[in-house]
Structures are given as C-alpha cells and as structure tokens.
Amino acid sequence: MSKVVYLPLDERPCNAKFPQMIAAISDLSLVAPPLELLGRKKQPARYEGVHDWLLQQAVDADYLILSVDMLVYGGIVPSRLHQLSLQACMERLQLLEQLKQRNPSLRIYAFNLIMRAPAYNSSDEEPDYYAHYGHSIYRYGWLKDKQTSELLNDDEQNEWLQLHNSIPSAILNDFLKRRETNSQVNEHIITLVQSGIIDHLVIPLDDNSKYGFSPMEQRKLLISVEEYNLMDNVLIYPGADEIGSILFAKVFCSIKKYQPEVFVRYSSTLGPTIIPKYEDRSLNESIKSHLTSGGAFMGDSSMTADFVLMIHSPPVSSHDAAESPNLYRDRHRSYFSEVHIAEFVTAIEAIANKGCMVALADVASCNGADNSLLKLLSKKNLISRLSAYAGWNTSGNTLGTVIAHAIVASYYRQQSNNQESSTQLSEHFMLYRLIEDWGYQTIVRQEVAHHLPELGANYFDVSQVKEHVSQLITQKLQRFCNDYLAELAEGRIDELKADLPWNRMFEVDLSL
C-alpha cells in the first residue's frame, strides 16, 4: 500500500477533512497531521511542529501533498497577515530539499496560492485595515493592472488619483510588501520544480478577477513557467480550498496508472464561455485545468467516458451570477431564458439509464447549491442516480471537489472486485456534500442567520451562542434530510451533528 502524506492549507473541513474522506474511498493510506498542529484561522501553525511532523512522516512516504502556505506562513489566513522576511521564508522552504535528501524516491506535489486582494471591506480574514480600505486596495490593483494594457478612461483616471490620496501610505506599503514577499516565494517554488525538488506544482488564484494584483502576478509566473518549459508540471488557475482533494486524485491516478476520460455537458448554451464570479477565465477553461490537475482529460463522447460531468452553469458572467440565497425570482433575467433546468434533469436521467456514471457540478450560483435544480431532482427521485456532487462556495471549489471524488469513484466502479465499503464511503461523501452544500449553505444558513441579532450574535461571530446555534442548525438539517433526501439518507444516518469551526456562519463542520 502506498503511503501518501498530506499537509493541508488550514484546519477547516474543506482542507483537512474532504481529502481524507475521498482518500477513504480508495485503498491508499493518506496521513494527515492532527488538527491542533494546524493553527486556527488568524493564529498560524507553529512552524517547528509542522517541520518535525513532516520529517517524521515523509521519511517512508511515497508521495507528499503539501501546502506551501501552511509550511511557510502557517496557513491560508496567516499568509495574508505575516511579517516574515523573505530570508525567513526561504529558510523554511529548505525543508523540502531535506525531505528529498532523506527519501530520494519521495514525490512532492505542492500548492501555493497567489495572495488575494478581495473587493470588499472586511478584516475577517485580512489585516485589520482591510475593514476600512479593502475595496480601495482592490481597486488600486485593478486600475494599476488595467493601465498596463489599455488606457484608463477619465473616471478611472480620477479614481486612480483619489486612491493615491486616500489610502494611507503605511497601509498600502504593508500590503504591497507582503505581496512582494509572497510573490518571490512563488517564484522560488517554480525553481524548485525546475531543479526536481518539487515534482508537480499548482498555484491557485484565490478570489481573483480580470484585472488586479493576482492577474499581474499570474502573468509573471506563467512567463517563468514557459521559460523553464514546465507547463506540464506547473498549473496556475482559479481555486484554493479544493486543491488538496484534486491533488490527491492526481496522486491516485499516478499510483493506479489511471487516466480517466471525462465528458462534459452543460445546462446552459452559454455555460462554457461564462466567466464565473471571483474568477478570471471562461468556465470551460477552468474545467480543463481541474481535470488536468486531477490526472484526467476532457473526452468527446459520453459513451466512452469514465464518467460524465454535468455542469449546472450560470448563464451570465461575474457579478451578475446568482448567490445561493437569491430567490429564483430575484435572479438576473438570463436565468429565465438561458438555462434549461428541465432538459438538464432529463439528460441526467437518460445518461444514468445508459449505465454511465454521472457527477454533478452545481455552479449556477455561488456559495451553495441551486435550490431550483436540486428540488426538481429530488421530486423525480434522481438524486440517487448521481455518483458525485458538489455545489459550495466558488466555482473552482465545487469543480475540484466533485472531479476529485468522481475520479476515485470511477476507478472502483470499473473494478470487478470492487469492495462494498468503497461504494458505501463514496455514497457517504456525496450525501455529506448534499447536506452541506444544499441543506446548510443554501437553506439552513440563511434561516439561522436571520435570527442571529435576537440571539446577540452576527454572521461573523457566534462565539457567545455557538452551542445553541449549532443545535439549531442540526435540527434544521435533520428536517431537511427528511424532506428532500429520504431516498438517499433513509437508514444511513445514525447521527447528524453540526459545528461552526471558525465561530461564524460561513462554513460548517458536519459529523455524519
């Protein structure tokens, strides 16, 4: 049995738990650190603890899936807050060479984010000053990037001058200095691929757009990748919290010598060309990246494919795309004319009836499932015909998760001696995704958040009433399962319990 060691991006379930649940479907051993070693939100993991754990676990491992952000900065949020010098970062990266020296056969699959610059004013996951200057910093980067390729119009030129005067220099310098340090770490990581220390690298674009700091850095890094002739070993595309899962799928395919063929089918004619919210490229191009990253490729026929990836896609790009709390009647008018949910559901049923494995990527809305689609699938008793599902947070998060799950599940579906436990664990993970992505993110989260003010809490801080809120979520999710998932969940759920790992409503940790 191959041993795979995994250092997550942070301690949240999407990073620490999902890859382990997908790995459990397989016969591979995935070894991950205890959660207490990984820090907590803005509190970075202790480098010495991570260092010692990696030295101990990697000495006899076959593969290491490693978050550079966790190794160097102590996690995804600390990567946006740290005051580390470039020299200190480089010293921490020397551990990778040490691991290779101790275990020359170790293959390292690493990932390291391009630091984001979100478009809102909030310090929940950013420096304190981002609560007041976040949007201004985002616009500063957006305009700075745009003027490298085209002229700013008069309004944009005036805005550019205003931003120079309104953002305090100490704040802008702090932000830009950290970006420069992180950027140089990314450049150095590419040289480690070129020298053979890292075997495969993914650089995810976290919360990005057409213009801005991330696109500027992306172009710079891609030029280096092309110069080193590493386009087969370094991938740069939108994503973040799903990368651990998709890299496990790649490791799995490498070990099993499996290259799945995937047929992609959309719910909207415009779907392939749509630029999803929080991303910088067409949906179809992102899907290619996720498939390649997981060891698969896009095929031409549903009948020869190892699985069919059904994409419930938005019909409109970027800021006009729906958020899951949006009522159907409040969505952009394109949702009424350029998405055919009924035909899409018919296609899911017909493709499943032909014996094809069906995976559903629900990206028509952000931050949760599309209630319209899932209600219809439930009404027609078709949810159980799916083999994999995801519909959470960004398009990239959803795609990476469902593709990783489907890759592993499709392999065992084809094995004549397929273990029943593998099938059960695969169904368990899909049920988990449906309860979280549809039940919690789309329905229950909004219902509970509405009552938080009367409990003395708010969306980003439920710490004083966490136990009560968790119990309320649990009760509502149990009711949701009875109402919508009876065909899938009946007799399979002994206990359902919800927890809020960061004391906020944005994410949930389910025990199922």
XYZ file of C-alpha atoms in Angstrom:
512
model
C 0.000 0.000 0.000
C 1.381 3.389 -0.997
C 1.748 5.963 1.766
C 0.635 9.498 0.965
C 1.399 12.299 3.429
C -0.813 15.390 3.325
C -0.171 18.840 4.815
C -3.400 20.872 4.438
C -3.866 24.554 3.694
C -5.583 25.039 7.060
C -7.686 23.195 9.637
C -11.157 23.790 8.144
C -13.052 20.696 6.939
C -12.740 21.656 3.246
C -8.965 21.441 3.534
C -8.331 18.972 6.348
C -11.361 16.660 6.075
C -12.594 16.437 2.457
C -9.348 14.946 1.044
C -9.346 12.339 3.808
C -12.955 11.396 3.047
C -12.120 10.996 -0.651
C -8.981 9.015 0.209
C -11.042 6.699 2.419
C -12.900 5.545 -0.718
C -9.585 4.236 -2.037
C -7.092 1.666 -0.763
C -4.393 4.318 -0.328
C -3.188 5.495 3.050
C -3.465 9.274 3.500
C -1.631 10.508 6.591
C -2.547 13.995 7.830
C -1.436 15.927 10.913
C -3.650 16.328 13.993
C -5.820 19.449 13.789
C -4.181 21.027 16.828
C -0.941 21.229 14.844
C -2.501 23.400 12.126
C -3.230 26.652 13.965
C -6.628 28.320 13.885
C -7.793 30.979 11.447
C -5.550 34.011 12.125
C -3.364 32.063 14.564
C -0.612 30.480 12.446
C 0.511 26.912 12.868
C 3.766 26.612 14.772
C 6.474 26.038 12.176
C 8.575 23.809 14.438
C 5.647 21.436 14.951
C 4.905 21.218 11.216
C 8.619 20.809 10.465
C 9.076 17.912 12.898
C 5.860 16.179 11.785
C 6.904 16.295 8.130
C 10.369 14.948 8.907
C 8.840 12.042 10.796
C 6.108 11.148 8.305
C 7.845 11.730 4.961
C 10.844 9.512 5.591
C 8.980 6.390 4.431
C 6.289 8.033 2.282
C 5.787 7.585 -1.445
C 4.056 10.930 -2.025
C 3.780 14.228 -0.174
C 0.889 16.600 -0.946
C 1.985 19.849 0.644
C 0.560 23.314 1.166
C 3.442 25.757 0.926
C 1.233 28.375 2.617
C 0.940 26.109 5.663
C 4.648 25.255 5.722
C 5.924 28.811 5.273
C 3.243 31.084 6.766
C 1.206 28.753 8.980
C -1.992 28.656 6.893
C -4.062 30.496 4.322
C -5.160 33.415 6.522
C -1.709 33.867 8.133
C -0.281 34.116 4.588
C -2.189 37.429 4.336
C -1.081 38.701 7.748
C 2.516 37.626 8.401
C 5.550 39.860 8.896
C 8.117 37.241 7.880
C 11.193 38.344 5.979
C 11.933 36.789 2.619
C 15.030 35.177 4.152
C 12.932 33.502 6.860
C 10.537 32.162 4.217
C 13.398 30.759 2.149
C 14.907 29.073 5.207
C 11.615 27.290 5.863
C 11.481 26.097 2.264
C 14.842 24.379 2.692
C 12.935 21.607 4.466
C 11.718 20.363 1.074
C 15.287 19.705 -0.066
C 15.981 17.978 3.237
C 12.956 15.704 2.785
C 14.154 14.734 -0.709
C 17.656 14.020 0.585
C 16.318 11.732 3.300
C 13.877 9.997 0.961
C 15.059 10.338 -2.687
C 12.060 8.381 -4.006
C 9.579 10.801 -2.394
C 7.411 12.634 -4.939
C 6.280 16.089 -3.777
C 3.036 17.577 -5.117
C 2.903 21.133 -3.777
C 0.482 24.030 -3.976
C 0.915 27.679 -3.083
C -1.638 30.458 -3.508
C -1.220 33.802 -5.175
C -2.232 36.128 -2.340
C -5.688 37.522 -2.912
C -6.992 41.109 -2.769
C -10.768 40.750 -2.296
C -13.099 43.540 -3.384
C -14.836 44.143 -0.058
C -14.228 45.955 3.213
C -13.781 43.221 5.827
C -10.988 42.229 8.184
C -12.456 38.818 8.990
C -9.672 37.046 7.050
C -7.471 40.036 6.172
C -5.391 42.624 8.064
C -7.352 44.930 10.382
C -7.086 47.860 7.969
C -8.923 45.867 5.308
C -12.176 46.662 7.153
C -11.802 50.270 6.005
C -9.539 50.155 2.946
C -10.166 46.720 1.419
C -12.198 47.835 -1.571
C -9.836 50.743 -2.202
C -6.826 48.394 -2.208
C -8.647 46.085 -4.615
C -9.465 48.980 -6.948
C -5.871 50.234 -6.719
C -4.641 46.885 -8.014
C -7.418 46.647 -10.621
C -6.615 50.062 -12.138
C -2.861 49.556 -11.887
C -3.156 46.342 -13.876
C -5.645 47.677 -16.420
C -3.448 50.601 -17.425
C -0.654 48.214 -18.401
C -2.754 47.014 -21.358
C -5.198 49.828 -22.118
C -5.826 53.472 -21.297
C -7.952 54.394 -18.288
C -10.989 56.500 -19.078
C -11.474 59.874 -17.390
C -13.496 58.450 -14.467
C -10.924 55.738 -13.881
C -8.064 58.207 -14.070
C -9.758 60.395 -11.442
C -10.394 57.339 -9.274
C -6.727 56.347 -9.591
C -5.621 59.770 -8.323
C -8.156 59.658 -5.472
C -6.931 56.236 -4.368
C -3.355 57.514 -4.205
C -4.522 60.266 -1.874
C -6.977 58.263 0.240
C -5.079 55.051 1.091
C -2.539 55.813 3.852
C 0.963 55.067 2.622
C 1.786 52.896 5.668
C -1.211 50.658 4.923
C -0.504 50.351 1.210
C 3.188 49.709 1.871
C 2.363 46.942 4.352
C 0.067 45.255 1.855
C 2.473 45.602 -1.078
C 5.495 44.452 0.932
C 3.726 41.232 1.957
C 2.581 40.654 -1.617
C 6.139 41.051 -2.851
C 7.473 38.558 -0.291
C 4.792 36.006 -1.158
C 5.363 36.588 -4.854
C 9.077 35.887 -4.529
C 8.269 32.699 -2.625
C 6.107 31.628 -5.560
C 8.910 32.399 -7.999
C 11.330 30.362 -5.907
C 8.891 27.450 -5.737
C 8.915 27.297 -9.550
C 12.723 26.957 -9.484
C 12.288 24.005 -7.098
C 10.159 22.344 -9.774
C 12.828 23.071 -12.354
C 15.505 21.506 -10.124
C 13.402 18.420 -9.366
C 12.774 19.038 -5.662
C 9.048 19.506 -6.355
C 7.556 17.084 -8.884
C 4.249 18.861 -9.526
C 3.009 22.333 -8.547
C -0.359 24.050 -8.546
C -0.543 27.811 -7.995
C -4.211 28.607 -7.296
C -5.726 32.027 -7.932
C -7.787 32.778 -4.839
C -10.690 35.220 -5.334
C -9.436 36.970 -8.463
C -10.778 38.901 -11.449
C -9.901 40.100 -14.954
C -7.590 42.831 -13.655
C -5.778 43.219 -10.360
C -2.820 42.107 -8.281
C -3.438 38.381 -8.901
C -3.563 38.612 -12.721
C -0.371 40.685 -12.688
C 1.464 38.056 -10.677
C -0.065 35.210 -12.657
C 1.328 36.545 -15.938
C 4.759 36.993 -14.411
C 4.801 33.440 -13.059
C 3.498 31.922 -16.288
C 6.317 33.560 -18.213
C 8.797 31.851 -15.864
C 6.967 28.539 -16.246
C 7.153 28.792 -20.033
C 10.828 29.787 -19.990
C 11.639 26.736 -17.841
C 9.452 24.559 -20.130
C 7.367 23.423 -17.140
C 3.828 23.806 -18.451
C 3.249 20.095 -17.796
C 4.456 20.355 -14.182
C 3.107 23.748 -13.072
C -0.562 24.715 -13.347
C -1.976 28.147 -12.480
C -5.766 28.517 -12.363
C -8.633 29.753 -10.110
C -9.099 27.816 -6.894
C -7.961 27.404 -3.294
C -9.694 25.160 -0.755
C -10.247 22.238 -3.161
C -6.606 21.784 -4.173
C -5.819 19.164 -1.521
C -8.617 16.982 -2.876
C -7.705 17.364 -6.543
C -4.020 16.676 -5.889
C -4.959 13.506 -4.042
C -6.848 12.474 -7.186
C -3.702 13.119 -9.242
C -1.601 11.035 -6.863
C -4.251 8.316 -7.022
C -4.171 8.304 -10.839
C -0.377 8.172 -10.828
C -0.292 5.183 -8.493
C -3.094 3.335 -10.288
C -1.832 4.306 -13.759
C -5.339 5.591 -14.447
C -6.162 8.434 -16.850
C -9.937 8.942 -16.766
C -11.763 10.333 -19.782
C -14.493 12.808 -18.848
C -17.374 14.002 -20.995
C -18.642 17.470 -20.026
C -22.292 18.501 -20.519
C -23.786 21.922 -19.647
C -27.223 23.135 -18.555
C -26.720 26.406 -20.468
C -25.592 27.014 -24.049
C -23.584 29.969 -22.766
C -22.094 27.891 -19.945
C -18.668 27.092 -21.446
C -17.947 30.780 -22.165
C -19.203 32.238 -18.878
C -16.603 33.774 -16.554
C -17.633 32.649 -13.036
C -17.828 35.065 -10.148
C -14.492 35.529 -8.326
C -12.582 34.129 -11.332
C -10.794 35.434 -14.423
C -11.469 32.969 -17.252
C -14.203 31.033 -19.013
C -15.786 28.132 -17.156
C -14.685 25.610 -19.783
C -11.045 26.643 -19.437
C -11.253 26.251 -15.656
C -12.765 22.787 -16.068
C -9.827 21.798 -18.282
C -7.444 22.941 -15.544
C -9.216 20.982 -12.805
C -9.353 17.832 -14.939
C -5.681 18.113 -15.848
C -4.765 18.828 -12.249
C -6.535 15.642 -11.157
C -4.982 13.418 -13.810
C -7.999 13.301 -16.158
C -8.785 14.736 -19.583
C -11.844 16.043 -21.437
C -13.232 13.484 -23.883
C -15.654 13.722 -26.808
C -18.304 11.090 -26.042
C -20.449 10.208 -23.058
C -20.438 6.541 -24.052
C -16.654 6.149 -23.981
C -16.113 8.364 -20.933
C -15.225 7.018 -17.497
C -17.757 9.461 -16.110
C -19.988 12.279 -17.355
C -19.527 15.642 -15.650
C -22.827 17.508 -15.720
C -22.189 21.236 -15.277
C -25.125 23.288 -13.998
C -23.659 26.555 -15.214
C -24.602 30.206 -14.770
C -25.899 31.920 -17.929
C -24.244 35.229 -17.089
C -20.744 36.203 -16.012
C -19.086 37.612 -12.920
C -21.058 39.966 -10.666
C -24.416 39.149 -12.313
C -24.155 35.458 -11.365
C -26.551 34.387 -8.621
C -25.669 33.753 -4.997
C -27.406 30.749 -3.432
C -29.559 32.853 -1.032
C -31.061 34.720 -4.002
C -34.656 33.730 -4.593
C -35.294 32.448 -8.108
C -37.473 35.456 -8.901
C -34.665 37.861 -7.944
C -32.030 36.409 -10.261
C -30.651 38.015 -13.394
C -33.122 37.714 -16.259
C -30.737 35.379 -18.123
C -31.605 32.645 -15.619
C -35.145 32.693 -17.058
C -34.095 32.286 -20.689
C -30.570 30.854 -20.983
C -30.690 27.872 -18.578
C -32.907 24.855 -19.248
C -33.202 23.021 -15.931
C -35.928 20.607 -17.107
C -33.897 19.451 -20.112
C -30.782 19.168 -17.913
C -32.623 16.908 -15.460
C -33.939 14.798 -18.345
C -30.384 14.426 -19.635
C -29.106 13.355 -16.200
C -31.741 10.615 -16.063
C -31.142 9.450 -19.656
C -27.361 9.339 -19.278
C -27.634 7.411 -15.997
C -30.099 4.986 -17.633
C -27.448 4.188 -20.252
C -25.183 2.947 -17.476
C -22.879 5.972 -17.414
C -21.521 7.324 -14.157
C -22.862 10.846 -13.545
C -21.154 13.559 -11.478
C -22.888 16.906 -10.963
C -21.021 20.202 -10.540
C -23.585 22.731 -9.338
C -22.014 26.115 -10.164
C -25.035 28.099 -11.407
C -24.952 30.034 -8.134
C -22.128 30.852 -5.722
C -21.902 29.841 -2.080
C -24.305 26.942 -2.250
C -26.470 24.691 -4.378
C -29.129 25.845 -6.821
C -32.327 25.067 -4.942
C -34.364 25.034 -8.172
C -32.313 22.212 -9.686
C -31.997 20.101 -6.542
C -35.696 20.323 -5.707
C -36.551 19.005 -9.171
C -34.021 16.177 -8.901
C -35.480 15.262 -5.516
C -39.040 15.384 -6.832
C -38.133 12.952 -9.630
C -36.129 10.645 -7.290
C -32.988 11.211 -9.340
C -30.530 12.288 -6.653
C -29.651 8.654 -6.005
C -28.672 8.309 -9.695
C -25.743 10.678 -9.102
C -22.351 9.268 -8.126
C -20.723 12.550 -7.094
C -21.975 16.039 -6.293
C -20.675 19.394 -5.100
C -22.076 22.926 -5.035
C -20.184 25.032 -2.498
C -18.526 28.437 -2.351
C -16.796 29.313 -5.659
C -16.970 27.548 -8.996
C -13.381 26.365 -8.519
C -14.100 24.929 -5.064
C -17.033 22.959 -6.445
C -15.271 21.715 -9.583
C -12.150 20.493 -7.804
C -14.143 18.661 -5.155
C -16.604 16.865 -7.418
C -13.948 15.982 -10.007
C -11.602 14.557 -7.363
C -14.419 12.454 -5.904
C -15.572 11.257 -9.329
C -12.063 10.291 -10.437
C -11.540 7.994 -7.458
C -15.108 6.629 -7.513
C -14.991 5.944 -11.275
C -11.891 3.788 -10.896
C -13.510 1.480 -8.362
C -16.769 1.407 -10.291
C -14.897 -0.371 -13.076
C -13.208 -2.953 -10.858
C -14.754 -6.436 -10.917
C -13.683 -6.984 -7.314
C -14.909 -3.582 -6.111
C -15.264 -3.593 -2.352
C -18.700 -2.758 -0.978
C -17.039 -0.485 1.584
C -15.633 1.675 -1.238
C -19.107 2.185 -2.694
C -20.572 2.973 0.718
C -17.872 5.533 1.524
C -18.337 7.160 -1.873
C -22.083 7.438 -1.298
C -21.379 8.764 2.188
C -19.250 11.614 0.844
C -21.893 12.559 -1.726
C -24.568 12.575 0.966
C -22.287 14.745 3.093
C -21.916 17.206 0.194
C -25.660 17.376 -0.433
C -26.428 18.062 3.220
C -23.748 20.746 3.482
C -23.918 22.406 0.055
C -27.691 22.289 -0.390
C -29.093 21.844 3.095
C -26.767 24.146 5.001
C -25.295 26.648 2.568
C -28.420 27.331 0.530
C -31.269 26.848 3.019
C -30.436 26.488 6.711
C -27.628 29.050 6.866
C -29.960 31.818 5.704
C -32.756 30.762 8.075
C -30.478 30.719 11.126
C -28.579 33.882 10.191
C -31.888 35.763 10.115
C -32.340 35.120 13.851
C -28.780 35.867 14.993
C -29.380 39.521 16.036
C -32.046 38.470 18.533
C -29.512 35.994 19.975
C -26.899 38.722 20.408
C -24.704 37.392 17.582
C -23.902 38.194 13.966
C -22.916 36.292 10.825
C -19.174 36.560 11.520
C -19.255 35.959 15.280
C -21.478 33.409 17.023
C -18.915 32.549 19.707
C -21.188 33.547 22.620
C -24.073 31.365 21.431
C -22.193 28.767 19.391
C -23.655 25.697 21.101
C -27.219 26.950 20.744
C -26.716 27.920 17.093
C -25.067 24.568 16.328
C -28.018 22.714 17.842
C -30.444 24.827 15.835
C -28.537 24.071 12.624
C -28.502 20.366 13.443
C -32.270 20.276 13.972
C -32.960 22.114 10.732
C -30.602 19.858 8.763
C -32.296 16.758 10.136
C -35.609 18.160 8.927
C -34.039 18.971 5.554
C -32.865 15.356 5.158
C -36.368 14.092 5.875
C -37.920 16.500 3.376
C -35.507 16.228 0.442
C -33.052 13.350 0.838
C -35.240 10.499 2.009
C -34.342 8.328 -0.999
C -30.651 8.692 -0.196
C -30.453 9.172 3.555
C -33.078 6.782 4.930
C -31.435 4.189 7.145
C -27.957 5.631 6.537
C -27.716 8.446 9.065
C -27.302 7.293 12.658
C -26.327 10.729 13.896
C -26.064 14.185 12.359
C -24.296 16.964 14.206
C -23.228 20.436 13.055
C -20.394 22.576 14.391
C -19.031 26.002 13.389
C -15.217 25.662 13.271
C -14.437 29.380 12.927
C -17.324 30.598 15.120
C -19.061 32.100 12.116
C -21.827 31.069 9.739
C -19.787 30.894 6.537
C -18.657 27.275 6.922
C -19.926 24.284 8.878
C -18.354 21.049 10.067
C -20.705 18.077 9.894
C -20.430 14.801 11.766
C -22.435 12.296 9.777
